[in-house]
Amino acid sequence: DDDDEEENKKKDESSSSGVAAAGGGGGRFLDPECIAMVCITHIPTNSGIVNPVNEIGRLIDQCNTKFEGGRSPPSHHHHHHRGGLPRILYVVDACQSAGQIRLDVRKMRCHVLAATGRKYLRGPRGTGFLYVERETANVLVPSHVDHSAAPLVAGVPRLSPIAPRSSSSSSA
C-alpha cells in the first residue's frame, strides 16, 4: 500500500507540471520542455464543446514563466525577457466562436488568435482576421511568398503567364 501511495504521489506531481496529451495519448502527460506550440480550437465544429482556453493559456503562461526562470533547455533561447518569441507559442482558432461569444485575448493569454469573418461575423467570403500579440508580432520575421515559391509537381505542367490576345487571333 505504501508503494502504491508513493507511485500515485509521483504521478500527481508529474501531472501538475505536465500537459495532458489529447487524442490517442490515453491521458499521458507531455513534458512542457518538448512543446513549441499549442494550437486549440475554441469551439470545435461538430461537438459544440467550449474548450477552456483561459485555463490553457494560464498553464502555458506558467510554463513560459518557468522557462524564463532559467530552467529551459539550452537549445531553446527565445524568451519574452530576451525580446524573442515565447518558449511555447499559444494559438487559438476562434472560427466557431467569433461573433457567438465574447473573445478576450488578455484572459486567454494567447499569442495568436485567428477567425473567419464569413461565419458568425457575417462578412464576405474570404475575410477573416489574425490577432498577434504585440510582443510576439515585434519579433516575427516578415517574409514574402508568391506563386513562384510553389514547388513543381511531377506530371503537372508549369504554366507560363497568359499573354494578352492580339486582335488577329480573335475569331469574329
mmCIF file of C-alpha atoms in Angstrom:
data_model
loop_
_atom_site.group_PDB
_atom_site.id
_atom_site.type_symbol
_atom_site.label_atom_id
_atom_site.label_comp_id
_atom_site.label_asym_id
_atom_site.label_seq_id
_atom_site.Cartn_x
_atom_site.Cartn_y
_atom_site.Cartn_z
ATOM 1 C CA ASP A 1 0.000 0.000 0.000
ATOM 2 C CA ASP A 2 2.833 2.407 0.790
ATOM 3 C CA ASP A 3 4.383 1.660 -2.622
ATOM 4 C CA ASP A 4 1.062 2.412 -4.386
ATOM 5 C CA GLU A 5 0.661 5.641 -2.418
ATOM 6 C CA GLU A 6 4.206 6.721 -3.317
ATOM 7 C CA GLU A 7 3.599 5.898 -7.013
ATOM 8 C CA ASN A 8 0.334 7.913 -7.026
ATOM 9 C CA LYS A 9 2.114 10.846 -5.388
ATOM 10 C CA LYS A 10 4.761 10.777 -8.148
ATOM 11 C CA LYS A 11 2.026 10.692 -10.813
ATOM 12 C CA ASP A 12 0.228 13.647 -9.199
ATOM 13 C CA GLU A 13 3.448 15.655 -9.037
ATOM 14 C CA SER A 14 4.342 14.922 -12.651
ATOM 15 C CA SER A 15 0.840 15.685 -13.918
ATOM 16 C CA SER A 16 0.735 19.052 -12.191
ATOM 17 C CA SER A 17 3.767 20.212 -14.156
ATOM 18 C CA GLY A 18 2.896 18.489 -17.424
ATOM 19 C CA VAL A 19 0.377 18.981 -20.170
ATOM 20 C CA ALA A 20 -2.167 16.280 -20.942
ATOM 21 C CA ALA A 21 -1.932 14.748 -24.389
ATOM 22 C CA ALA A 22 -5.141 14.569 -26.394
ATOM 23 C CA GLY A 23 -6.358 12.007 -28.863
ATOM 24 C CA GLY A 24 -4.532 8.699 -28.835
ATOM 25 C CA GLY A 25 -2.383 9.709 -25.865
ATOM 26 C CA GLY A 26 -4.517 7.799 -23.396
ATOM 27 C CA GLY A 27 -4.232 10.538 -20.791
ATOM 28 C CA ARG A 28 -0.437 10.575 -20.739
ATOM 29 C CA PHE A 29 1.364 13.792 -19.914
ATOM 30 C CA LEU A 30 3.832 15.643 -22.115
ATOM 31 C CA ASP A 31 6.949 17.391 -20.883
ATOM 32 C CA PRO A 32 6.406 21.153 -21.427
ATOM 33 C CA GLU A 33 10.063 21.462 -22.444
ATOM 34 C CA CYS A 34 9.227 19.365 -25.527
ATOM 35 C CA ILE A 35 6.363 21.636 -26.661
ATOM 36 C CA ALA A 36 6.958 24.544 -29.055
ATOM 37 C CA MET A 37 3.340 25.439 -29.853
ATOM 38 C CA VAL A 38 -0.153 24.741 -28.583
ATOM 39 C CA CYS A 39 -2.927 25.314 -31.107
ATOM 40 C CA ILE A 40 -6.503 24.715 -29.996
ATOM 41 C CA THR A 41 -9.935 25.250 -31.465
ATOM 42 C CA HIS A 42 -12.001 27.376 -29.081
ATOM 43 C CA ILE A 43 -15.279 25.695 -30.088
ATOM 44 C CA PRO A 44 -14.862 22.592 -32.281
ATOM 45 C CA THR A 45 -17.324 22.460 -35.181
ATOM 46 C CA ASN A 46 -19.020 19.136 -34.533
ATOM 47 C CA SER A 47 -19.115 18.898 -30.746
ATOM 48 C CA GLY A 48 -20.121 22.370 -29.575
ATOM 49 C CA ILE A 49 -17.809 21.931 -26.587
ATOM 50 C CA VAL A 50 -16.238 25.178 -25.398
ATOM 51 C CA ASN A 51 -12.593 24.381 -24.728
ATOM 52 C CA PRO A 52 -11.123 26.020 -21.591
ATOM 53 C CA VAL A 53 -8.873 28.432 -23.495
ATOM 54 C CA ASN A 54 -8.406 30.749 -20.499
ATOM 55 C CA GLU A 55 -7.200 27.898 -18.281
ATOM 56 C CA ILE A 56 -4.974 26.505 -21.036
ATOM 57 C CA GLY A 57 -3.491 29.976 -21.525
ATOM 58 C CA ARG A 58 -2.813 30.266 -17.798
ATOM 59 C CA LEU A 59 -0.985 26.910 -17.788
ATOM 60 C CA ILE A 60 1.078 27.852 -20.852
ATOM 61 C CA ASP A 61 1.896 31.193 -19.245
ATOM 62 C CA GLN A 62 3.107 29.340 -16.128
ATOM 63 C CA CYS A 63 5.306 27.080 -18.270
ATOM 64 C CA ASN A 64 6.749 30.063 -20.137
ATOM 65 C CA THR A 65 7.460 31.834 -16.833
ATOM 66 C CA LYS A 66 9.193 28.692 -15.535
ATOM 67 C CA PHE A 67 11.386 28.569 -18.653
ATOM 68 C CA GLU A 68 12.242 32.250 -18.280
ATOM 69 C CA GLY A 69 13.461 31.391 -14.766
ATOM 70 C CA GLY A 70 16.465 29.672 -16.320
ATOM 71 C CA ARG A 71 15.273 26.074 -16.485
ATOM 72 C CA SER A 72 14.698 25.934 -20.223
ATOM 73 C CA PRO A 73 16.846 23.666 -22.379
ATOM 74 C CA PRO A 74 19.889 25.453 -23.859
ATOM 75 C CA SER A 75 18.764 24.724 -27.443
ATOM 76 C CA HIS A 76 15.722 26.958 -26.973
ATOM 77 C CA HIS A 77 16.785 30.538 -26.426
ATOM 78 C CA HIS A 78 13.679 32.515 -27.428
ATOM 79 C CA HIS A 79 12.028 34.161 -24.442
ATOM 80 C CA HIS A 80 9.985 37.323 -23.956
ATOM 81 C CA HIS A 81 12.522 38.630 -21.453
ATOM 82 C CA ARG A 82 15.196 38.388 -24.166
ATOM 83 C CA GLY A 83 12.978 40.059 -26.723
ATOM 84 C CA GLY A 84 12.220 36.809 -28.560
ATOM 85 C CA LEU A 85 9.252 34.526 -29.057
ATOM 86 C CA PRO A 86 7.677 32.810 -26.061
ATOM 87 C CA ARG A 87 9.040 29.303 -25.428
ATOM 88 C CA ILE A 88 5.554 27.836 -26.003
ATOM 89 C CA LEU A 89 3.539 29.770 -28.580
ATOM 90 C CA TYR A 90 -0.225 29.662 -27.882
ATOM 91 C CA VAL A 91 -2.568 29.854 -30.905
ATOM 92 C CA VAL A 92 -6.379 29.886 -30.622
ATOM 93 C CA ASP A 93 -8.659 29.078 -33.566
ATOM 94 C CA ALA A 94 -11.779 31.151 -32.929
ATOM 95 C CA CYS A 95 -13.585 30.495 -36.230
ATOM 96 C CA GLN A 96 -16.606 28.961 -34.467
ATOM 97 C CA SER A 97 -16.635 31.373 -31.510
ATOM 98 C CA ALA A 98 -16.017 34.818 -33.062
ATOM 99 C CA GLY A 99 -19.385 36.516 -33.220
ATOM 100 C CA GLN A 100 -21.020 33.927 -30.943
ATOM 101 C CA ILE A 101 -19.345 34.565 -27.594
ATOM 102 C CA ARG A 102 -17.116 37.270 -26.174
ATOM 103 C CA LEU A 103 -13.441 36.861 -27.035
ATOM 104 C CA ASP A 104 -10.883 38.338 -24.644
ATOM 105 C CA VAL A 105 -7.308 37.677 -25.757
ATOM 106 C CA ARG A 106 -5.958 39.035 -22.465
ATOM 107 C CA LYS A 107 -7.936 36.484 -20.455
ATOM 108 C CA MET A 108 -6.983 33.752 -22.932
ATOM 109 C CA ARG A 109 -3.322 34.830 -22.733
ATOM 110 C CA CYS A 110 -2.949 33.685 -26.336
ATOM 111 C CA HIS A 111 -0.154 34.912 -28.566
ATOM 112 C CA VAL A 112 -2.160 34.427 -31.768
ATOM 113 C CA LEU A 113 -5.912 34.189 -32.450
ATOM 114 C CA ALA A 114 -7.417 33.553 -35.879
ATOM 115 C CA ALA A 115 -11.027 33.703 -37.033
ATOM 116 C CA THR A 116 -13.063 33.835 -40.201
ATOM 117 C CA GLY A 117 -15.240 36.819 -40.991
ATOM 118 C CA ARG A 118 -17.651 34.714 -43.023
ATOM 119 C CA LYS A 119 -19.441 32.582 -40.418
ATOM 120 C CA TYR A 120 -20.891 34.460 -37.479
ATOM 121 C CA LEU A 121 -19.454 37.900 -38.207
ATOM 122 C CA ARG A 122 -21.441 37.920 -41.482
ATOM 123 C CA GLY A 123 -18.537 39.193 -43.546
ATOM 124 C CA PRO A 124 -17.981 38.454 -47.232
ATOM 125 C CA ARG A 125 -16.271 35.254 -48.355
ATOM 126 C CA GLY A 126 -12.542 35.201 -47.905
ATOM 127 C CA THR A 127 -12.491 37.606 -44.966
ATOM 128 C CA GLY A 128 -11.130 36.980 -41.522
ATOM 129 C CA PHE A 129 -8.689 38.347 -39.023
ATOM 130 C CA LEU A 130 -5.484 37.380 -37.301
ATOM 131 C CA TYR A 131 -4.640 38.825 -33.903
ATOM 132 C CA VAL A 132 -0.973 38.644 -32.942
ATOM 133 C CA GLU A 133 0.127 39.825 -29.503
ATOM 134 C CA ARG A 134 2.293 42.954 -29.851
ATOM 135 C CA GLU A 135 5.404 41.447 -28.182
ATOM 136 C CA THR A 136 5.162 38.412 -30.444
ATOM 137 C CA ALA A 137 4.490 40.472 -33.592
ATOM 138 C CA ASN A 138 7.533 42.640 -32.881
ATOM 139 C CA VAL A 139 9.886 39.655 -33.130
ATOM 140 C CA LEU A 140 8.315 37.843 -36.083
ATOM 141 C CA VAL A 141 10.432 37.915 -39.222
ATOM 142 C CA PRO A 142 8.376 39.103 -42.204
ATOM 143 C CA SER A 143 8.570 37.061 -45.359
ATOM 144 C CA HIS A 144 7.118 37.352 -48.821
ATOM 145 C CA VAL A 145 5.693 34.321 -50.555
ATOM 146 C CA ASP A 146 4.202 34.384 -54.029
ATOM 147 C CA HIS A 147 3.309 31.918 -56.755
ATOM 148 C CA SER A 148 6.962 31.386 -57.702
ATOM 149 C CA ALA A 149 7.579 29.750 -54.306
ATOM 150 C CA ALA A 150 5.165 26.909 -55.148
ATOM 151 C CA PRO A 151 7.046 23.676 -55.853
ATOM 152 C CA LEU A 152 6.845 21.932 -59.190
ATOM 153 C CA VAL A 153 4.846 18.714 -59.112
ATOM 154 C CA ALA A 154 5.798 15.825 -61.409
ATOM 155 C CA GLY A 155 3.297 15.400 -64.218
ATOM 156 C CA VAL A 156 1.785 18.866 -63.811
ATOM 157 C CA PRO A 157 2.973 21.355 -66.431
ATOM 158 C CA ARG A 158 4.181 24.716 -65.192
ATOM 159 C CA LEU A 159 2.044 27.369 -66.815
ATOM 160 C CA SER A 160 3.581 30.496 -68.243
ATOM 161 C CA PRO A 161 1.898 33.837 -67.699
ATOM 162 C CA ILE A 162 -1.061 34.421 -70.010
ATOM 163 C CA ALA A 163 -0.217 36.823 -72.802
ATOM 164 C CA PRO A 164 -2.897 39.262 -73.926
ATOM 165 C CA ARG A 165 -4.658 38.195 -77.122
ATOM 166 C CA SER A 166 -3.830 40.120 -80.220
ATOM 167 C CA SER A 167 -6.639 41.327 -82.457
ATOM 168 C CA SER A 168 -5.571 38.920 -85.249
ATOM 169 C CA SER A 169 -6.133 35.845 -83.068
ATOM 170 C CA SER A 170 -9.735 36.631 -82.281
ATOM 171 C CA SER A 171 -12.445 34.886 -84.265
ATOM 172 C CA ALA A 172 -15.089 37.262 -85.448
#
